[in-house]
Amino acid sequence: MTVLPRPRAARFATFMFFGLNGFAMGMWVVHIPNVERATGISHSTLGALLLVLGGAAFAGMQVAGPLVDRLGHRRLVPAAGVLLGLAVCAPGFATSWWTLGLALILFGFGNGAIDVGMNSHAVVVERAYPRPIMAAFHAMWSIGGAIAAVIGAATLGAGVPTGVTLTGTGLVCVLLSAVAARFLMEPAAAPSAEVPATASPAGPEPAVRRRSPGRAVWLLGLLALALMLSEGVANDWAALHMEKVLGTSASTAALAYGAFAVAMTTGRFLTDRVAAWAGPAAIVRYGATLAAVGLTTAAAAPWVPVSLAGWALFGLGLSGGVPQLFTAAGNLDTRASGALMARVVGLGYVGLLAGPALIGGLTRWLPLNVTFAVPVVLCVLAAVFAGVLNREPEPVEQPVG
């Protein structure tokens, strides 16, 4: 099958949106300490405001899902990119807890909207390809975050004001959104209203009742919650585990998250080829199993090199699962792809936020490495229920002619 130029251009545009989203989020994260000092807020107040950001992102996802089905990707996705670009500037100029709260509501909403929009568009682009391509888009998000870490470190080292840096970040997002907008695709046009040649003389055939995707979409959402909760645990607790449990220095402890992140990014660039051969259910099943083995190794190992290897296996195992779940959700019903995607992405995001907090709460009663049994069990459950991805997607209607 020959891939037409337009899907190739749409694929590149999707890479741009995933990259700019990761870049915007990364630039915000590296400037959090500066923003905290500028606003004079406490750590506890910052924590509460970060939950506000998460709640706004969830709201943005639920609003954007139905809108992308109604307005189309060529309107919703660039608009969300522009909103994100404008919103990322705001925290750099906040001077109090309430101005930062308003800025984070706007930023979170824009982030949630573009998250659902670009993932929904990625599913549309993938349908035009003869092989899976979703995981590479998610890898590009990680690349955007890595670029932000490098640029953010440089600007912080040079003493560039936070407001200036985040404004520059916003301008980049707006510019890239405008450039990429014209290359976005829409789902295949609805079939013609003409009566097919095989219709009976009495009139057209009655419409075939399609199965409701309700049960399947919630199962996919719960799987996304389990895997993204596990990812959130690594994001916030990998380095602390190395430092507190194995007694390493802070610099050595940082290698734990580094091993996890590098393995996850690498795995996402490799996943699409493997998914084309083995299928999405196998990616989730064996990936989640590998993640469970990796985290168990990291938690139980008494030696730093073995623990680092465990964190790397954990990242590699988690790398391909979530993109497969998002693709499956978008293909459950092509008429409501965005709304279905919003449910699955939203539940996954809840897991990403809840994971670190859950582990933190459990550490009041249990050692940190013992609390990792929670994500291990969730990974095992994800492996057991991966068969939900074997559900056949709705057929994609092709335009007449």
Coordinates of C-alpha atoms in Angstrom, one line a residue:
M1 CA 0.0 0.0 0.0
T2 CA 1.4 3.4 -1.0
V3 CA 1.0 6.2 1.6
L4 CA -0.1 9.4 0.0
P5 CA 1.7 12.7 0.6
R6 CA -1.2 14.2 2.6
P7 CA -1.1 11.6 5.4
R8 CA 2.7 12.0 5.5
A9 CA 2.2 15.8 6.0
A10 CA -0.5 15.2 8.6
R11 CA 1.9 12.8 10.4
F12 CA 4.6 15.4 10.6
A13 CA 2.0 18.0 11.8
T14 CA 1.0 15.6 14.6
F15 CA 4.6 15.2 15.6
M16 CA 4.8 19.0 15.9
F17 CA 1.7 19.1 18.2
F18 CA 3.0 16.3 20.5
G19 CA 6.4 18.0 20.6
L20 CA 5.1 21.4 21.4
N21 CA 2.8 20.0 24.1
G22 CA 5.8 18.2 25.7
F23 CA 7.9 21.3 25.3
A24 CA 5.3 23.6 27.0
M25 CA 4.8 21.3 29.9
G26 CA 8.6 20.8 30.3
M27 CA 9.2 24.5 30.4
W28 CA 6.6 25.0 33.0
V29 CA 8.0 22.2 35.2
V30 CA 11.6 23.4 35.2
H31 CA 10.4 26.9 36.2
I32 CA 8.1 25.8 39.1
P33 CA 10.7 26.7 41.8
N34 CA 11.1 30.2 40.3
V35 CA 7.3 30.7 40.2
E36 CA 7.0 29.5 43.8
R37 CA 9.5 32.0 45.0
A38 CA 8.1 34.9 42.9
T39 CA 4.6 34.3 44.3
G40 CA 5.8 33.7 47.8
I41 CA 3.6 30.7 48.3
S42 CA 4.4 27.6 50.5
H43 CA 5.0 24.1 49.3
S44 CA 1.6 23.0 50.5
T45 CA -0.1 25.9 48.6
L46 CA 1.8 24.9 45.5
G47 CA 0.7 21.3 45.9
A48 CA -2.9 22.5 46.1
L49 CA -2.5 24.7 43.0
L50 CA -1.0 21.8 41.1
L51 CA -4.1 19.8 41.8
V52 CA -6.1 22.7 40.4
L53 CA -4.0 22.5 37.3
G54 CA -4.8 18.8 37.1
G55 CA -8.5 19.3 37.6
A56 CA -8.6 22.0 34.9
A57 CA -6.7 19.7 32.5
F58 CA -9.4 17.0 33.1
A59 CA -12.1 19.5 32.4
G60 CA -10.4 20.6 29.2
M61 CA -10.3 16.9 28.0
Q62 CA -14.0 16.4 28.6
V63 CA -14.9 19.6 26.8
A64 CA -12.5 19.1 23.9
G65 CA -13.6 15.5 23.2
P66 CA -17.1 16.2 21.9
L67 CA -16.0 19.5 20.3
V68 CA -13.4 17.7 18.2
D69 CA -16.1 15.4 16.9
R70 CA -18.4 18.4 16.1
L71 CA -15.9 21.0 14.9
G72 CA -13.2 18.8 13.4
H73 CA -9.5 18.5 14.1
R74 CA -8.4 21.4 11.8
R75 CA -10.3 23.8 14.0
L76 CA -10.0 22.3 17.5
V77 CA -6.4 21.2 17.6
P78 CA -4.8 24.5 16.4
A79 CA -7.1 26.4 18.7
A80 CA -6.0 24.3 21.6
G81 CA -2.4 24.8 20.6
V82 CA -2.8 28.6 20.5
L83 CA -4.7 28.5 23.9
L84 CA -1.8 26.5 25.4
G85 CA 0.7 28.9 24.0
L86 CA -1.1 31.9 25.5
A87 CA -1.7 30.1 28.8
V88 CA 1.9 29.0 29.4
C89 CA 3.0 32.6 29.5
A90 CA 0.7 33.5 32.4
P91 CA 2.5 31.7 35.4
G92 CA 5.6 33.6 34.6
F93 CA 3.8 36.9 35.6
A94 CA 1.9 35.6 38.6
T95 CA 2.5 37.6 41.8
S96 CA 0.2 35.8 44.3
W97 CA -1.5 32.5 45.0
W98 CA -4.7 33.6 43.3
T99 CA -3.2 35.0 40.2
L100 CA -1.1 31.8 39.9
G101 CA -4.3 29.8 40.4
L102 CA -6.1 31.6 37.6
A103 CA -3.0 31.1 35.3
L104 CA -2.9 27.4 36.1
I105 CA -6.6 26.9 35.4
L106 CA -6.1 28.4 31.9
F107 CA -2.9 26.4 31.4
G108 CA -4.4 23.2 32.6
F109 CA -7.5 23.6 30.4
G110 CA -5.4 24.3 27.3
N111 CA -3.2 21.3 28.1
G112 CA -6.2 19.0 28.5
A113 CA -7.8 20.2 25.3
I114 CA -4.7 19.7 23.1
D115 CA -4.0 16.3 24.7
V116 CA -7.3 14.9 23.6
G117 CA -7.3 16.8 20.3
M118 CA -3.8 15.7 19.2
N119 CA -4.4 12.0 20.3
S120 CA -7.7 11.9 18.4
H121 CA -6.0 13.3 15.3
A122 CA -3.2 10.8 15.7
V123 CA -5.8 8.0 15.4
V124 CA -7.2 9.6 12.2
V125 CA -3.7 9.8 10.7
E126 CA -2.9 6.2 11.8
R127 CA -5.9 4.9 9.9
A128 CA -4.3 6.3 6.7
Y129 CA -1.2 4.2 7.3
P130 CA -0.6 0.5 6.6
R131 CA 1.1 0.1 10.0
P132 CA 0.8 1.4 13.6
I133 CA 2.4 4.8 14.2
M134 CA 0.8 6.0 17.5
A135 CA 3.6 5.2 19.9
A136 CA 6.1 7.4 18.0
F137 CA 3.8 10.4 18.6
H138 CA 4.0 9.8 22.3
A139 CA 7.8 9.5 22.1
M140 CA 7.8 12.9 20.5
W141 CA 6.1 14.3 23.6
S142 CA 9.0 13.0 25.6
I143 CA 11.5 14.5 23.2
G144 CA 9.7 17.9 23.6
G145 CA 10.1 17.6 27.3
A146 CA 13.8 16.7 27.1
I147 CA 14.4 19.8 24.8
A148 CA 12.6 21.9 27.4
A149 CA 14.8 20.6 30.2
V150 CA 18.0 21.6 28.2
I151 CA 16.7 25.0 27.1
G152 CA 15.2 25.7 30.5
A153 CA 18.4 24.8 32.3
A154 CA 20.3 27.2 29.9
T155 CA 17.9 30.1 30.4
L156 CA 17.9 29.6 34.2
G157 CA 21.7 29.5 34.3
A158 CA 21.8 32.7 32.2
G159 CA 19.4 34.5 34.6
V160 CA 16.7 35.1 32.0
P161 CA 13.4 36.2 33.8
T162 CA 10.8 33.4 34.0
G163 CA 8.2 35.6 32.4
V164 CA 10.4 36.2 29.3
T165 CA 11.3 32.5 28.9
L166 CA 7.7 31.3 29.2
T167 CA 6.5 34.1 26.9
G168 CA 9.1 32.8 24.3
T169 CA 7.7 29.3 24.9
G170 CA 4.2 30.5 24.2
L171 CA 5.2 32.2 21.0
V172 CA 6.8 29.0 19.8
C173 CA 3.6 27.1 20.5
V174 CA 1.4 29.6 18.7
L175 CA 3.7 29.7 15.7
L176 CA 4.0 25.9 15.4
S177 CA 0.2 25.6 15.8
A178 CA -0.4 28.1 13.0
V179 CA 2.1 26.4 10.7
A180 CA 0.9 22.8 11.4
A181 CA -2.8 23.6 11.2
R182 CA -3.1 23.4 7.4
F183 CA -1.7 19.9 7.3
L184 CA -4.2 18.3 9.6
M185 CA -6.7 15.6 8.4
E186 CA -10.3 14.9 9.1
P187 CA -11.9 11.5 9.3
A188 CA -13.2 10.0 6.0
A189 CA -16.3 11.8 4.7
A190 CA -19.7 10.3 5.5
P191 CA -21.1 7.9 3.0
S192 CA -23.3 9.3 0.2
A193 CA -27.0 9.5 0.9
E194 CA -27.7 7.7 -2.4
V195 CA -29.6 4.4 -2.2
P196 CA -27.1 1.6 -2.9
A197 CA -27.7 -0.6 -5.9
T198 CA -28.5 -3.5 -3.7
A199 CA -31.4 -1.8 -2.0
S200 CA -34.8 -3.3 -2.2
P201 CA -37.4 -1.7 -4.5
A202 CA -39.4 -0.7 -1.5
G203 CA -36.7 1.6 -0.2
P204 CA -33.2 1.6 1.4
E205 CA -32.2 -1.0 3.9
P206 CA -32.8 -0.1 7.5
A207 CA -29.7 1.1 9.3
V208 CA -27.7 -1.6 11.1
R209 CA -27.7 -1.2 14.9
R210 CA -24.1 -0.9 16.0
R211 CA -22.9 -2.2 19.4
S212 CA -22.5 0.4 22.0
P213 CA -18.8 0.9 22.9
G214 CA -19.7 1.9 26.5
R215 CA -18.4 -1.1 28.3
A216 CA -15.2 -1.4 26.2
V217 CA -14.3 2.3 26.6
W218 CA -14.5 2.1 30.4
L219 CA -12.3 -1.0 30.4
L220 CA -9.8 0.8 28.2
G221 CA -10.0 3.7 30.6
L222 CA -9.3 1.6 33.6
L223 CA -6.3 0.0 31.9
A224 CA -5.1 3.5 31.0
L225 CA -5.5 4.5 34.7
A226 CA -3.6 1.4 35.9
L227 CA -0.6 2.0 33.5
M228 CA -0.5 5.8 33.9
L229 CA -0.7 5.5 37.7
S230 CA 2.3 3.2 37.5
E231 CA 4.1 5.8 35.3
G232 CA 3.3 8.5 37.8
V233 CA 4.9 6.5 40.6
A234 CA 8.1 6.4 38.6
N235 CA 8.0 10.1 37.8
D236 CA 7.8 11.1 41.5
W237 CA 9.3 8.3 43.5
A238 CA 12.1 6.6 41.5
A239 CA 14.8 9.0 42.6
L240 CA 13.6 9.1 46.2
H241 CA 13.6 5.3 46.3
M242 CA 17.2 5.2 45.3
E243 CA 18.2 7.9 47.8
K244 CA 16.1 6.8 50.8
V245 CA 16.1 3.0 50.4
L246 CA 19.5 2.3 48.9
G247 CA 21.2 5.3 50.5
T248 CA 22.7 6.8 47.3
S249 CA 23.6 10.5 46.7
A250 CA 21.1 12.8 45.0
S251 CA 23.1 12.8 41.8
T252 CA 23.1 9.0 41.7
A253 CA 19.4 8.8 42.6
A254 CA 18.5 11.0 39.6
L255 CA 19.8 8.1 37.4
A256 CA 16.8 6.0 38.4
Y257 CA 14.3 8.4 36.8
G258 CA 16.8 8.9 33.9
A259 CA 16.9 5.1 33.3
F260 CA 13.1 4.9 33.3
A261 CA 12.6 7.9 31.0
V262 CA 15.2 6.9 28.5
A263 CA 13.9 3.4 28.3
M264 CA 10.3 4.6 27.9
T265 CA 11.2 7.0 25.1
T266 CA 13.3 4.4 23.3
G267 CA 10.6 1.8 23.7
R268 CA 8.0 4.1 22.2
F269 CA 10.0 4.6 19.1
L270 CA 10.3 0.8 18.8
T271 CA 6.7 -0.1 19.7
D272 CA 5.0 0.6 16.4
R273 CA 7.1 -1.9 14.5
V274 CA 6.4 -4.6 17.1
A275 CA 2.7 -3.8 17.3
A276 CA 2.4 -4.2 13.5
W277 CA 3.7 -7.8 14.0
A278 CA 2.3 -8.8 17.3
G279 CA -0.8 -6.8 17.7
P280 CA -1.9 -4.2 20.3
A281 CA -3.1 -6.7 22.9
A282 CA 0.2 -8.4 23.0
I283 CA 2.0 -5.0 23.5
V284 CA -0.2 -4.3 26.5
R285 CA 0.0 -7.9 27.9
Y286 CA 3.7 -8.6 27.6
G287 CA 4.6 -4.9 28.2
A288 CA 2.7 -4.8 31.5
T289 CA 4.2 -8.1 32.5
L290 CA 7.7 -6.8 31.8
A291 CA 6.9 -3.6 33.8
A292 CA 5.8 -5.7 36.8
V293 CA 9.0 -7.7 36.7
G294 CA 11.1 -4.5 36.3
L295 CA 9.5 -2.6 39.2
T296 CA 9.7 -5.7 41.4
T297 CA 13.4 -5.9 40.6
A298 CA 13.9 -2.2 41.3
A299 CA 12.1 -2.4 44.6
A300 CA 13.8 -5.6 45.9
A301 CA 17.3 -5.1 44.6
P302 CA 20.0 -4.4 47.2
W303 CA 22.4 -3.1 44.7
V304 CA 22.3 0.1 42.7
P305 CA 23.1 -1.3 39.2
V306 CA 20.4 -4.0 39.5
S307 CA 17.9 -1.4 40.7
L308 CA 18.7 0.8 37.8
A309 CA 18.2 -2.1 35.4
G310 CA 14.8 -2.7 37.1
W311 CA 13.7 0.9 36.5
A312 CA 14.8 0.7 32.9
L313 CA 12.8 -2.5 32.4
F314 CA 9.8 -0.8 34.1
G315 CA 10.0 2.1 31.6
L316 CA 10.4 -0.2 28.6
G317 CA 7.4 -2.3 29.7
L318 CA 5.2 0.7 30.1
S319 CA 6.3 2.4 26.9
G320 CA 3.9 0.9 24.4
G321 CA 0.7 0.2 26.4
V322 CA -0.9 3.6 26.7
P323 CA -0.6 4.5 22.9
Q324 CA -2.4 1.2 22.1
L325 CA -5.2 2.0 24.5
F326 CA -5.7 5.5 23.0
T327 CA -5.8 4.1 19.5
A328 CA -8.3 1.4 20.5
A329 CA -10.5 4.0 22.1
G330 CA -10.5 6.3 19.1
N331 CA -11.5 3.4 16.8
L332 CA -14.3 2.0 18.9
D333 CA -16.7 4.3 17.1
T334 CA -15.4 6.6 14.4
R335 CA -18.4 8.9 14.8
A336 CA -17.5 9.8 18.4
S337 CA -13.8 9.3 18.4
G338 CA -13.0 12.5 20.3
A339 CA -15.6 11.9 23.1
L340 CA -14.4 8.3 23.6
M341 CA -10.8 9.4 23.6
A342 CA -11.6 12.0 26.2
R343 CA -12.9 9.3 28.6
V344 CA -9.9 7.1 28.3
V345 CA -7.3 9.9 28.3
G346 CA -9.1 11.5 31.3
L347 CA -9.1 8.3 33.3
G348 CA -5.4 7.8 32.5
Y349 CA -4.7 11.3 33.6
V350 CA -6.5 10.7 36.9
G351 CA -4.1 7.7 37.4
L352 CA -1.1 9.8 36.6
L353 CA -2.1 12.4 39.3
A354 CA -3.3 9.8 41.9
G355 CA -0.3 7.5 41.7
P356 CA 2.3 9.7 43.5
A357 CA -0.3 10.8 46.1
L358 CA -1.3 7.2 46.8
I359 CA 2.2 6.0 47.3
G360 CA 2.9 9.0 49.5
G361 CA -0.1 8.2 51.7
L362 CA 1.0 4.5 52.0
T363 CA 4.5 5.4 53.2
R364 CA 3.0 6.5 56.5
W365 CA 2.6 2.8 57.3
L366 CA 4.8 0.9 54.9
P367 CA 8.4 1.2 53.6
L368 CA 8.6 3.0 50.3
N369 CA 9.8 -0.1 48.3
V370 CA 6.9 -2.2 49.7
T371 CA 4.3 0.4 48.5
F372 CA 5.5 -0.3 45.0
A373 CA 3.4 -3.5 45.3
V374 CA 0.4 -1.4 44.3
P375 CA 1.7 -0.5 40.7
V376 CA 3.1 -4.0 40.4
V377 CA -0.4 -5.5 41.0
L378 CA -2.0 -2.9 38.6
C379 CA 0.5 -3.9 35.9
V380 CA -0.4 -7.6 36.4
L381 CA -4.1 -6.8 36.1
A382 CA -3.5 -4.8 32.9
A383 CA -1.7 -7.9 31.5
V384 CA -4.7 -10.1 32.5
F385 CA -7.3 -7.8 30.9
A386 CA -5.3 -6.8 27.8
G387 CA -7.7 -8.9 25.7
V388 CA -10.2 -6.0 25.6
L389 CA -8.0 -4.7 22.8
N390 CA -9.0 -7.6 20.6
R391 CA -12.4 -6.0 20.1
E392 CA -13.0 -5.3 16.5
P393 CA -13.1 -1.5 15.8
E394 CA -15.9 0.0 13.8
P395 CA -15.3 0.0 10.1
V396 CA -14.0 3.2 8.6
E397 CA -16.4 4.5 6.0
Q398 CA -14.7 5.5 2.7
P399 CA -16.0 8.3 0.5
V400 CA -17.7 7.4 -2.8
G401 CA -15.5 7.6 -5.8

